Amino acid sequence: MRLRLQNYMKRHTPAERFLPGIVALLTLLPFIAAAQIPMHHSVIEPQLPDSADVAEGEKKHFWRATAEVMGFNVALWGFDRFIQHGDFSYINFRTVEENLSHGYNWDNDKLGTNTFLHPYTGNLYFNAARANGFNFWQSEVFSMFGSAMWETFMECEYPSTNDVIATPIGGAVIGETLFRSSDAVLDDRTTGWERFGREAAAFVISPMRGINRIITGQAWRVRSTTGRLFGRPNVAVRISAGVKALEFQGRIGDTHVGFASQIDVEYGDRFEESSKPYDYFTVKAELQAMREQPLLSEIEIKGRLLDREIMKSSKAFASVGLYQHFDFYDSDTIKKYDKVPYKLGIPACVGVGVLYRDGDRRRCVFDAYAHANVVILGSILSDHYQTDERNYNWASGFSLKGGFNIVVDKNRFAFTLNHSYYRLFSWVGYRYGTDLNKVNFRTLNVMGDHSAASFNVTEARLDFKLMRRLYATVSATSYIRSTRYRDYPSVLSSSGSLRAMLTYKL
């Protein structure tokens, strides 16, 4: 479908398109504690939440949560219909009946719309429930309801198969990440400008929670406790900025060069057993200013749903857990070659992960991880499917991830190596010989090309300490896509990036 966010993508600059996620990450920075990112610094000790805050925050308000989800959809439809005059927003009883009778289609929106902005909308549904006392799993139901309501009743386009999957599942990943981030900045004991700043920051990070706090009066109510549901957790933030070079198919002489900044956030203790979803999660995002390339080039979120220790001694520690993943890699057409280096979106993915840490030694500390995941819904660049706004195939499959960190000489030097492998299959394709320039986009219902694709992302990173919290960083990333088509020759595409940055570790 052509959701209301499609017009948002068209009418706004790249910076505005991804403003919610960018602001959310940046707003978190002043409220950090300790860290597990390599070469971390302890700032303040984490604290458990107050029992009174937990009891208050777990009071469920079903009708208010439902009204907020439905009210958000109606308000957004009104904006699309009467201000933006979006063609998809002209609804009536006939369009609803047609949607119900026709069923679901794979839609042809842009990668950013389908695999980032739709999950961001799902996060709003999710946090309407989260802010009204519902837990992680219960809030997922509200996200499913909000997505189904929009797809069925609020548009005159057929409901989208990919949206009803990506919106609630990806929305839970982003939603819980932002909900906990907003919790870290709140403090109900404060007053005046400090209170205003904290409430404003929480509103930007989690708008539905901010709206709920205004509705209930929590935004200005002074209490003897902080009001935080998660206390003061371990949080680490690492910011890197510098020069990035991007090459395609080994053409070093035609390298694109620009500015890039990476933000890494780690919440919770990766080696501490947890019982609640997202007691531990990581976020990695890269923003860039490079000719012909998108502003947002990468987002990777890993959230732990549950885990158990399998080894604990003075020499080693290991745990196994269930993790939820959200991956987004984007690049755009290099005009000289009329080629796109890579595109990948994984909004719905879950799997098993193992963490290992070697016992602390005097000169060297080692830790590693490995994940095996089921990709419920993913998307990957296509060499042939160029339809409407889509140049990628919808797919399902699996992914494997692994990596390690080595920290030497008390955080003076660190080396990190990460690798991700995706294997994705598209089986609902168009008939060979179909002229995609003549098909009806509204009724075309395919995942893309009949294909099986592999995508490998390998990153190596070196950090060398310059002074207390400042490091010199060099990193290199390789992107290799191999696609085997049923009706076309196979394609192997490679590209790479090199970064020279300064890193500040908070």
C-alpha positions as a printed NumPy array, in Angstrom:
array([[  0.   ,   0.   ,   0.   ],
       [  0.931,   3.587,  -0.309],
       [  0.812,   4.482,   3.372],
       [  0.529,   8.066,   4.657],
       [  4.27 ,   7.99 ,   5.295],
       [  4.911,   7.812,   1.569],
       [  3.897,  11.456,   1.25 ],
       [  6.103,  12.183,   4.24 ],
       [  9.066,  10.702,   2.374],
       [  8.328,  12.761,  -0.708],
       [  7.706,  16.099,   0.982],
       [ 10.576,  16.145,   3.452],
       [ 14.331,  16.338,   3.265],
       [ 16.419,  13.272,   4.194],
       [ 17.218,  14.755,   7.585],
       [ 13.527,  15.281,   8.322],
       [ 12.598,  11.795,   7.164],
       [ 14.63 ,  10.122,   9.846],
       [ 14.376,  12.818,  12.515],
       [ 12.489,  10.706,  15.098],
       [ 15.148,   8.014,  15.315],
       [ 18.047,  10.455,  15.141],
       [ 16.676,  12.677,  17.876],
       [ 15.914,   9.65 ,  20.029],
       [ 19.513,   8.507,  19.96 ],
       [ 20.982,  11.963,  20.444],
       [ 18.633,  12.822,  23.314],
       [ 19.796,   9.795,  25.278],
       [ 23.402,  10.951,  25.414],
       [ 23.304,  13.203,  28.485],
       [ 21.734,  10.501,  30.668],
       [ 24.254,   7.662,  30.469],
       [ 25.714,   5.508,  33.214],
       [ 28.206,   2.67 ,  32.682],
       [ 29.14 ,   0.617,  29.616],
       [ 30.019,  -2.716,  28.08 ],
       [ 31.174,  -1.358,  24.722],
       [ 34.911,  -2.072,  24.363],
       [ 37.031,   0.396,  26.347],
       [ 34.174,   1.544,  28.569],
       [ 34.224,   4.052,  31.41 ],
       [ 32.115,   3.788,  34.584],
       [ 30.411,   7.08 ,  35.391],
       [ 27.75 ,   6.349,  38.025],
       [ 26.488,   3.177,  39.641],
       [ 23.233,   1.672,  38.316],
       [ 20.24 ,   1.57 ,  40.669],
       [ 17.15 ,  -0.611,  40.878],
       [ 13.735,   1.051,  40.423],
       [ 11.647,   2.115,  43.399],
       [  8.881,  -0.395,  44.142],
       [  6.309,   2.433,  44.314],
       [  7.218,   3.543,  40.793],
       [  6.937,  -0.01 ,  39.466],
       [  3.547,  -0.536,  41.117],
       [  2.224,   2.733,  39.697],
       [  3.623,   2.079,  36.233],
       [  2.11 ,  -1.403,  36.003],
       [ -1.475,  -0.241,  36.515],
       [ -3.268,  -1.116,  33.278],
       [ -5.629,   1.321,  31.553],
       [ -7.158,  -0.624,  28.656],
       [ -9.658,   1.911,  27.36 ],
       [ -7.217,   4.787,  27.488],
       [ -4.609,   2.797,  25.578],
       [ -7.196,   1.74 ,  22.991],
       [ -8.443,   5.308,  22.615],
       [ -4.891,   6.573,  22.092],
       [ -4.199,   4.   ,  19.375],
       [ -7.469,   4.712,  17.574],
       [ -7.184,   8.451,  18.139],
       [ -3.7  ,   8.485,  16.637],
       [ -4.958,   6.684,  13.514],
       [ -7.923,   9.043,  13.118],
       [ -5.782,  12.144,  13.661],
       [ -3.198,  10.925,  11.16 ],
       [ -5.917,  10.133,   8.624],
       [ -7.351,  13.636,   9.103],
       [ -3.937,  15.17 ,   8.451],
       [ -3.47 ,  13.065,   5.306],
       [ -6.995,  13.75 ,   4.04 ],
       [ -7.561,  17.437,   4.768],
       [ -4.045,  18.897,   4.816],
       [ -1.934,  16.702,   2.528],
       [ -4.879,  15.559,   0.356],
       [ -3.266,  12.147,  -0.093],
       [ -5.044,  10.064,  -2.723],
       [ -5.004,   7.011,  -0.422],
       [ -6.944,   8.86 ,   2.318],
       [-10.256,   9.249,   0.412],
       [-12.114,   6.496,   2.213],
       [-15.758,   5.503,   2.54 ],
       [-17.817,   2.39 ,   3.234],
       [-17.168,   1.133,  -0.288],
       [-13.376,   1.267,   0.101],
       [-13.602,  -0.589,   3.412],
       [-15.781,  -3.278,   1.832],
       [-13.37 ,  -3.568,  -1.081],
       [-10.389,  -3.921,   1.262],
       [-12.145,  -6.634,   3.243],
       [-13.196,  -8.587,   0.163],
       [ -9.903,  -8.3  ,  -1.728],
       [ -7.448,  -9.247,   1.024],
       [ -3.751,  -8.477,   1.333],
       [ -1.115,  -7.474,  -1.252],
       [  2.661,  -7.056,  -1.231],
       [  3.127,  -3.313,  -1.709],
       [  5.669,  -1.311,  -3.709],
       [  6.725,   1.512,  -1.4  ],
       [ 10.321,   2.554,  -0.835],
       [ 12.645,   0.53 ,   1.364],
       [ 12.847,   3.313,   3.963],
       [  9.067,   3.614,   4.116],
       [  8.375,  -0.085,   4.467],
       [ 11.222,  -1.261,   6.671],
       [ 11.916,   1.799,   8.828],
       [  9.007,   4.249,   8.905],
       [  6.281,   1.606,   9.201],
       [  7.999,  -0.006,  12.196],
       [  8.411,   3.484,  13.66 ],
       [  4.625,   3.91 ,  13.398],
       [  4.209,   0.508,  15.056],
       [  6.348,   1.815,  17.889],
       [  3.746,   4.547,  18.504],
       [  0.948,   1.981,  18.834],
       [  3.184,  -0.158,  21.031],
       [  4.07 ,   2.692,  23.373],
       [  0.472,   3.839,  23.699],
       [ -0.05 ,   0.546,  25.506],
       [  3.347,   0.512,  27.211],
       [  2.664,   3.922,  28.766],
       [ -0.659,   2.623,  30.093],
       [  0.751,  -0.209,  32.169],
       [  0.893,  -3.077,  29.671],
       [  4.025,  -5.202,  29.422],
       [  6.097,  -5.946,  26.331],
       [  4.018,  -8.873,  25.064],
       [  0.659,  -7.258,  25.775],
       [  1.712,  -4.04 ,  24.037],
       [  2.511,  -6.051,  20.91 ],
       [ -1.206,  -6.88 ,  20.644],
       [ -2.086,  -3.171,  20.589],
       [  0.474,  -2.627,  17.829],
       [ -1.136,  -5.398,  15.789],
       [ -4.552,  -3.836,  16.357],
       [ -3.388,  -0.358,  15.302],
       [ -1.773,  -1.697,  12.136],
       [ -4.805,  -3.813,  11.182],
       [ -7.139,  -0.857,  11.77 ],
       [ -5.115,   1.398,   9.497],
       [ -4.641,  -1.15 ,   6.736],
       [ -8.303,  -2.129,   6.629],
       [-10.241,   1.048,   7.348],
       [ -8.071,   4.134,   6.946],
       [ -6.874,   3.813,   3.334],
       [ -8.497,   3.246,  -0.023],
       [ -5.653,   0.94 ,  -1.071],
       [ -5.59 ,  -2.79 ,  -0.489],
       [ -4.15 ,  -3.898,   2.863],
       [ -0.442,  -4.655,   2.734],
       [  0.942,  -8.072,   3.668],
       [  4.373,  -6.716,   4.54 ],
       [  2.989,  -3.839,   6.621],
       [  0.912,  -6.005,   8.962],
       [  4.106,  -7.972,   9.689],
       [  6.729,  -5.208,   9.78 ],
       [  4.652,  -2.617,  11.639],
       [  3.891,  -4.58 ,  14.849],
       [  7.019,  -6.752,  15.027],
       [  9.512,  -4.07 ,  14.019],
       [  7.458,  -1.62 ,  16.056],
       [  8.076,  -3.671,  19.195],
       [ 11.844,  -3.542,  18.641],
       [ 11.922,   0.222,  18.172],
       [  9.132,   0.744,  20.712],
       [ 10.748,  -1.002,  23.665],
       [ 14.116,   0.553,  22.832],
       [ 12.649,   4.063,  22.849],
       [ 10.373,   3.411,  25.832],
       [ 13.31 ,   2.405,  27.997],
       [ 15.378,   5.289,  26.629],
       [ 12.632,   7.759,  27.558],
       [ 12.453,   6.192,  31.013],
       [ 16.14 ,   6.955,  31.556],
       [ 15.625,  10.72 ,  31.205],
       [ 12.57 ,  11.12 ,  33.452],
       [ 12.816,  12.342,  37.034],
       [  9.566,  13.261,  38.778],
       [ 11.463,  14.815,  41.68 ],
       [ 12.635,  17.766,  39.57 ],
       [ 10.921,  21.083,  38.901],
       [ 11.345,  24.187,  36.736],
       [ 13.435,  24.188,  33.594],
       [ 15.117,  20.917,  34.442],
       [ 11.727,  19.213,  34.655],
       [ 10.627,  20.838,  31.403],
       [ 13.782,  19.685,  29.629],
       [ 13.414,  16.111,  30.852],
       [  9.732,  15.933,  29.89 ],
       [ 10.483,  17.425,  26.456],
       [ 13.278,  14.912,  25.889],
       [ 11.037,  12.012,  26.916],
       [  8.306,  13.308,  24.579],
       [ 10.7  ,  13.432,  21.621],
       [ 12.028,   9.951,  22.333],
       [  8.606,   8.371,  22.937],
       [  5.797,  10.676,  21.73 ],
       [  2.93 ,   8.455,  22.875],
       [  4.377,   8.215,  26.355],
       [  4.784,  11.995,  26.367],
       [  1.163,  12.498,  25.313],
       [  0.004,  10.057,  27.975],
       [  1.969,  11.897,  30.673],
       [  0.302,  15.159,  29.632],
       [ -3.172,  13.586,  29.617],
       [ -2.707,  12.126,  33.089],
       [ -0.868,  15.127,  34.561],
       [  2.28 ,  13.088,  35.255],
       [  4.296,  15.577,  33.203],
       [  4.156,  18.202,  35.977],
       [  3.315,  16.169,  39.088],
       [  6.165,  16.311,  41.628],
       [  6.837,  13.103,  43.565],
       [  9.329,  11.848,  46.11 ],
       [ 10.605,   9.216,  43.665],
       [ 11.928,   9.447,  40.09 ],
       [  8.952,   7.738,  38.431],
       [ 11.283,   5.502,  36.429],
       [ 10.115,   1.96 ,  35.796],
       [ 13.64 ,   0.623,  35.26 ],
       [ 15.64 ,   2.597,  37.787],
       [ 19.04 ,   3.748,  36.585],
       [ 20.424,   1.009,  34.297],
       [ 23.84 ,   0.494,  32.767],
       [ 23.923,   2.547,  29.575],
       [ 26.896,   3.195,  27.309],
       [ 27.187,   5.591,  24.398],
       [ 30.005,   5.796,  21.866],
       [ 30.074,   8.541,  19.223],
       [ 32.391,   8.427,  16.213],
       [ 32.766,  11.014,  13.454],
       [ 35.106,  11.436,  10.516],
       [ 35.661,  10.636,   6.86 ],
       [ 34.057,   7.748,   4.98 ],
       [ 34.962,   6.386,   1.544],
       [ 32.586,   4.121,  -0.419],
       [ 33.648,   2.048,  -3.411],
       [ 31.594,  -0.156,  -5.77 ],
       [ 32.782,  -3.336,  -7.5  ],
       [ 36.406,  -2.654,  -6.605],
       [ 36.579,   0.63 ,  -8.522],
       [ 38.944,   2.323,  -6.078],
       [ 39.607,   5.188,  -8.498],
       [ 35.93 ,   6.161,  -8.428],
       [ 35.542,   6.13 ,  -4.659],
       [ 32.866,   8.354,  -3.108],
       [ 34.127,  10.322,  -0.11 ],
       [ 32.075,  12.132,   2.501],
       [ 31.381,  12.667,   6.193],
       [ 30.055,   9.904,   8.452],
       [ 29.057,   9.591,  12.085],
       [ 28.313,   6.42 ,  14.031],
       [ 26.369,   6.183,  17.272],
       [ 26.555,   3.034,  19.395],
       [ 24.275,   2.577,  22.395],
       [ 24.393,  -0.357,  24.805],
       [ 21.706,  -0.694,  27.475],
       [ 22.031,  -3.112,  30.358],
       [ 24.719,  -5.631,  31.203],
       [ 25.365,  -8.193,  28.515],
       [ 26.764, -10.637,  31.094],
       [ 23.991, -10.281,  33.671],
       [ 21.101, -12.746,  33.626],
       [ 17.819, -10.983,  32.855],
       [ 14.186, -12.025,  33.059],
       [ 12.361,  -9.252,  31.178],
       [ 12.459,  -8.432,  27.452],
       [ 15.044,  -5.787,  26.579],
       [ 16.799,  -5.674,  29.931],
       [ 19.729,  -5.746,  27.524],
       [ 19.825,  -4.277,  24.007],
       [ 22.234,  -2.59 ,  21.604],
       [ 21.656,   0.051,  18.937],
       [ 24.066,   0.993,  16.161],
       [ 23.303,   3.73 ,  13.631],
       [ 25.341,   5.441,  10.944],
       [ 24.552,   8.838,   9.438],
       [ 26.439,  10.158,   6.436],
       [ 26.755,  13.182,   4.199],
       [ 27.866,  11.734,   0.884],
       [ 27.013,  12.586,  -2.707],
       [ 24.229,  10.427,  -4.186],
       [ 23.807,   8.477,  -0.922],
       [ 21.073,   8.512,   1.762],
       [ 21.53 ,  10.276,   5.082],
       [ 20.752,   7.16 ,   7.109],
       [ 22.907,   4.271,   5.917],
       [ 22.608,   1.734,   8.72 ],
       [ 20.596,   0.77 ,  11.795],
       [ 21.11 ,  -2.418,  13.757],
       [ 19.169,  -3.241,  16.935],
       [ 19.545,  -6.407,  18.998],
       [ 17.175,  -6.844,  21.934],
       [ 17.363,  -9.739,  24.369],
       [ 14.003, -11.297,  25.202],
       [ 15.307, -13.783,  27.779],
       [ 18.561, -15.543,  28.692],
       [ 20.168, -18.128,  30.949],
       [ 23.712, -18.604,  32.22 ],
       [ 25.373, -21.779,  30.955],
       [ 28.855, -21.167,  32.368],
       [ 30.167, -19.009,  35.193],
       [ 33.609, -19.242,  36.781],
       [ 36.661, -17.128,  37.471],
       [ 38.   , -18.083,  34.043],
       [ 34.988, -17.712,  31.768],
       [ 31.331, -16.75 ,  31.49 ],
       [ 28.736, -17.798,  28.882],
       [ 24.988, -17.353,  28.432],
       [ 22.375, -18.345,  25.887],
       [ 19.298, -16.269,  25.092],
       [ 16.482, -15.432,  22.722],
       [ 17.033, -12.212,  20.771],
       [ 14.99 ,  -9.979,  18.498],
       [ 16.787,  -8.262,  15.603],
       [ 16.119,  -5.197,  13.458],
       [ 18.549,  -4.524,  10.58 ],
       [ 18.585,  -1.78 ,   7.957],
       [ 21.329,  -1.159,   5.363],
       [ 20.705,   1.411,   2.667],
       [ 22.58 ,   2.916,  -0.267],
       [ 21.427,   4.716,  -3.391],
       [ 22.161,   4.783,  -7.105],
       [ 25.691,   5.666,  -8.164],
       [ 24.805,   7.658, -11.266],
       [ 28.038,   7.004, -13.111],
       [ 27.263,   3.281, -13.225],
       [ 23.481,   3.496, -12.756],
       [ 23.832,   0.87 , -10.03 ],
       [ 22.794,   0.596,  -6.393],
       [ 25.515,  -1.002,  -4.205],
       [ 23.195,  -2.689,  -1.688],
       [ 19.843,  -2.557,   0.105],
       [ 18.653,  -4.713,   2.99 ],
       [ 15.803,  -4.367,   5.461],
       [ 15.022,  -6.919,   8.191],
       [ 12.114,  -5.637,  10.326],
       [ 11.006,  -9.033,  11.698],
       [ 13.667, -11.451,  12.917],
       [ 14.198, -13.591,  16.025],
       [ 16.743, -16.192,  17.045],
       [ 19.089, -17.754,  19.58 ],
       [ 22.26 , -16.001,  20.704],
       [ 25.281, -17.076,  22.743],
       [ 27.586, -14.665,  24.603],
       [ 31.039, -15.618,  25.895],
       [ 33.58 , -13.717,  27.989],
       [ 37.051, -14.873,  28.889],
       [ 38.153, -14.287,  32.47 ],
       [ 39.796, -10.911,  33.068],
       [ 43.516, -11.01 ,  32.556],
       [ 46.159,  -8.414,  33.287],
       [ 46.801,  -7.34 ,  29.689],
       [ 43.966,  -8.678,  27.528],
       [ 40.164,  -9.104,  27.785],
       [ 38.23 , -11.158,  25.21 ],
       [ 34.485, -11.549,  24.578],
       [ 32.516, -12.995,  21.669],
       [ 28.967, -13.634,  20.454],
       [ 27.097, -15.788,  17.918],
       [ 23.466, -15.632,  16.728],
       [ 21.34 , -17.917,  14.568],
       [ 18.053, -16.301,  13.504],
       [ 14.866, -16.894,  11.566],
       [ 14.013, -13.989,   9.25 ],
       [ 10.229, -13.773,   9.264],
       [ 10.203, -10.821,   6.864],
       [ 13.101,  -9.233,   5.04 ],
       [ 13.912,  -7.359,   1.857],
       [ 16.971,  -7.243,  -0.378],
       [ 18.021,  -5.349,  -3.508],
       [ 16.815,  -6.726,  -6.851],
       [ 18.574,  -6.355, -10.191],
       [ 15.325,  -6.697, -12.171],
       [ 12.266,  -5.793, -10.114],
       [ 11.887,  -2.035, -10.709],
       [  8.226,  -1.344, -10.016],
       [  6.685,   1.919,  -8.867],
       [  8.955,   2.938,  -5.95 ],
       [ 10.344,  -0.509,  -5.18 ],
       [ 13.661,  -1.924,  -6.363],
       [ 13.945,  -4.801,  -3.889],
       [ 12.419,  -8.233,  -3.257],
       [ 10.407,  -9.205,  -0.221],
       [ 11.779, -12.403,   1.29 ],
       [ 12.087, -14.741,   4.27 ],
       [ 14.953, -16.947,   5.356],
       [ 17.611, -16.924,   8.044],
       [ 20.654, -15.029,   9.259],
       [ 23.859, -15.864,  11.122],
       [ 25.853, -13.314,  13.09 ],
       [ 29.104, -13.527,  14.996],
       [ 31.96 , -11.422,  16.262],
       [ 34.461, -10.701,  19.016],
       [ 36.172,  -7.879,  20.92 ],
       [ 39.753,  -7.849,  22.169],
       [ 40.756,  -5.095,  24.59 ],
       [ 44.468,  -4.767,  25.365],
       [ 46.445,  -2.956,  28.04 ],
       [ 43.607,  -1.512,  30.12 ],
       [ 41.533,  -0.032,  27.28 ],
       [ 44.492,   1.476,  25.422],
       [ 43.843,  -0.581,  22.299],
       [ 40.843,  -2.572,  21.029],
       [ 40.079,  -4.666,  17.975],
       [ 36.543,  -5.661,  16.946],
       [ 35.467,  -8.013,  14.166],
       [ 31.778,  -8.587,  13.254],
       [ 30.181, -10.607,  10.476],
       [ 26.523, -10.97 ,   9.44 ],
       [ 25.249, -13.438,   6.849],
       [ 21.696, -13.308,   5.445],
       [ 20.102, -15.96 ,   3.253],
       [ 16.749, -14.79 ,   1.848],
       [ 14.224, -16.479,  -0.444],
       [ 11.499, -14.874,  -2.616],
       [  9.031, -17.431,  -3.988],
       [  5.928, -15.414,  -4.954],
       [  7.176, -13.871,  -8.199],
       [  5.779, -12.488, -11.42 ],
       [  5.488, -14.598, -14.557],
       [  8.604, -14.59 , -16.729],
       [  8.233, -12.139, -19.609],
       [  5.909,  -9.784, -17.715],
       [  6.442,  -6.149, -18.695],
       [  6.686,  -4.443, -15.325],
       [  6.218,  -1.052, -16.99 ],
       [  2.681,  -2.028, -18.   ],
       [  1.371,  -3.855, -14.951],
       [ -1.235,  -2.441, -12.566],
       [  0.727,  -1.666,  -9.412],
       [ -2.431,  -1.737,  -7.323],
       [ -3.243,  -5.355,  -8.13 ],
       [  0.273,  -6.763,  -8.679],
       [  0.759,  -9.072,  -5.703],
       [  4.304, -10.479,  -5.742],
       [  7.33 , -10.574,  -3.476],
       [  9.469,  -9.682,  -6.497],
       [ 11.712, -11.967,  -8.543],
       [ 11.826, -15.709,  -7.994],
       [ 15.241, -15.722,  -6.304],
       [ 17.547, -16.836,  -3.527],
       [ 19.92 , -14.162,  -2.272],
       [ 22.864, -14.009,   0.124],
       [ 24.169, -10.854,   1.756],
       [ 27.407, -10.69 ,   3.773],
       [ 28.438,  -7.73 ,   5.923],
       [ 31.909,  -7.888,   7.496],
       [ 33.309,  -5.086,   9.646],
       [ 36.721,  -4.734,  11.259],
       [ 37.414,  -1.878,  13.667],
       [ 40.544,  -0.615,  15.487],
       [ 40.415,   1.863,  18.378],
       [ 43.549,   3.432,  19.872],
       [ 43.39 ,   5.604,  22.968],
       [ 44.601,   9.198,  22.527],
       [ 43.519,  10.566,  25.896],
       [ 41.053,   9.718,  28.664],
       [ 37.903,   9.246,  26.559],
       [ 39.065,  10.105,  23.061],
       [ 40.174,   7.438,  20.596],
       [ 41.456,   7.266,  17.044],
       [ 39.334,   4.832,  15.024],
       [ 39.818,   3.086,  11.71 ],
       [ 37.153,   0.727,  10.39 ],
       [ 36.462,  -1.11 ,   7.154],
       [ 33.231,  -2.776,   6.016],
       [ 32.65 ,  -5.184,   3.147],
       [ 29.203,  -5.727,   1.577],
       [ 28.805,  -8.717,  -0.756],
       [ 25.481,  -9.687,  -2.34 ],
       [ 24.997, -12.859,  -4.374],
       [ 21.585, -13.475,  -5.976],
       [ 20.514, -16.543,  -7.924],
       [ 17.442, -15.855, -10.079],
       [ 15.118, -18.461, -11.513],
       [ 14.541, -16.54 , -14.759],
       [ 17.745, -14.475, -15.078],
       [ 21.508, -14.973, -14.771],
       [ 22.973, -14.919, -11.291],
       [ 24.518, -11.678, -10.023],
       [ 27.467, -11.075,  -7.702],
       [ 27.876,  -7.53 ,  -6.402],
       [ 30.458,  -6.192,  -3.967],
       [ 31.158,  -2.853,  -2.349],
       [ 33.122,  -1.596,   0.604],
       [ 33.642,   1.358,   2.883],
       [ 36.601,   2.7  ,   4.846],
       [ 36.335,   5.149,   7.755],
       [ 38.891,   7.253,   9.614],
       [ 37.233,   8.768,  12.688],
       [ 37.637,  10.184,  16.142],
       [ 35.612,   8.372,  18.808],
       [ 34.42 ,   9.848,  22.071],
       [ 33.31 ,   7.379,  24.703],
       [ 30.834,   8.724,  27.261]])
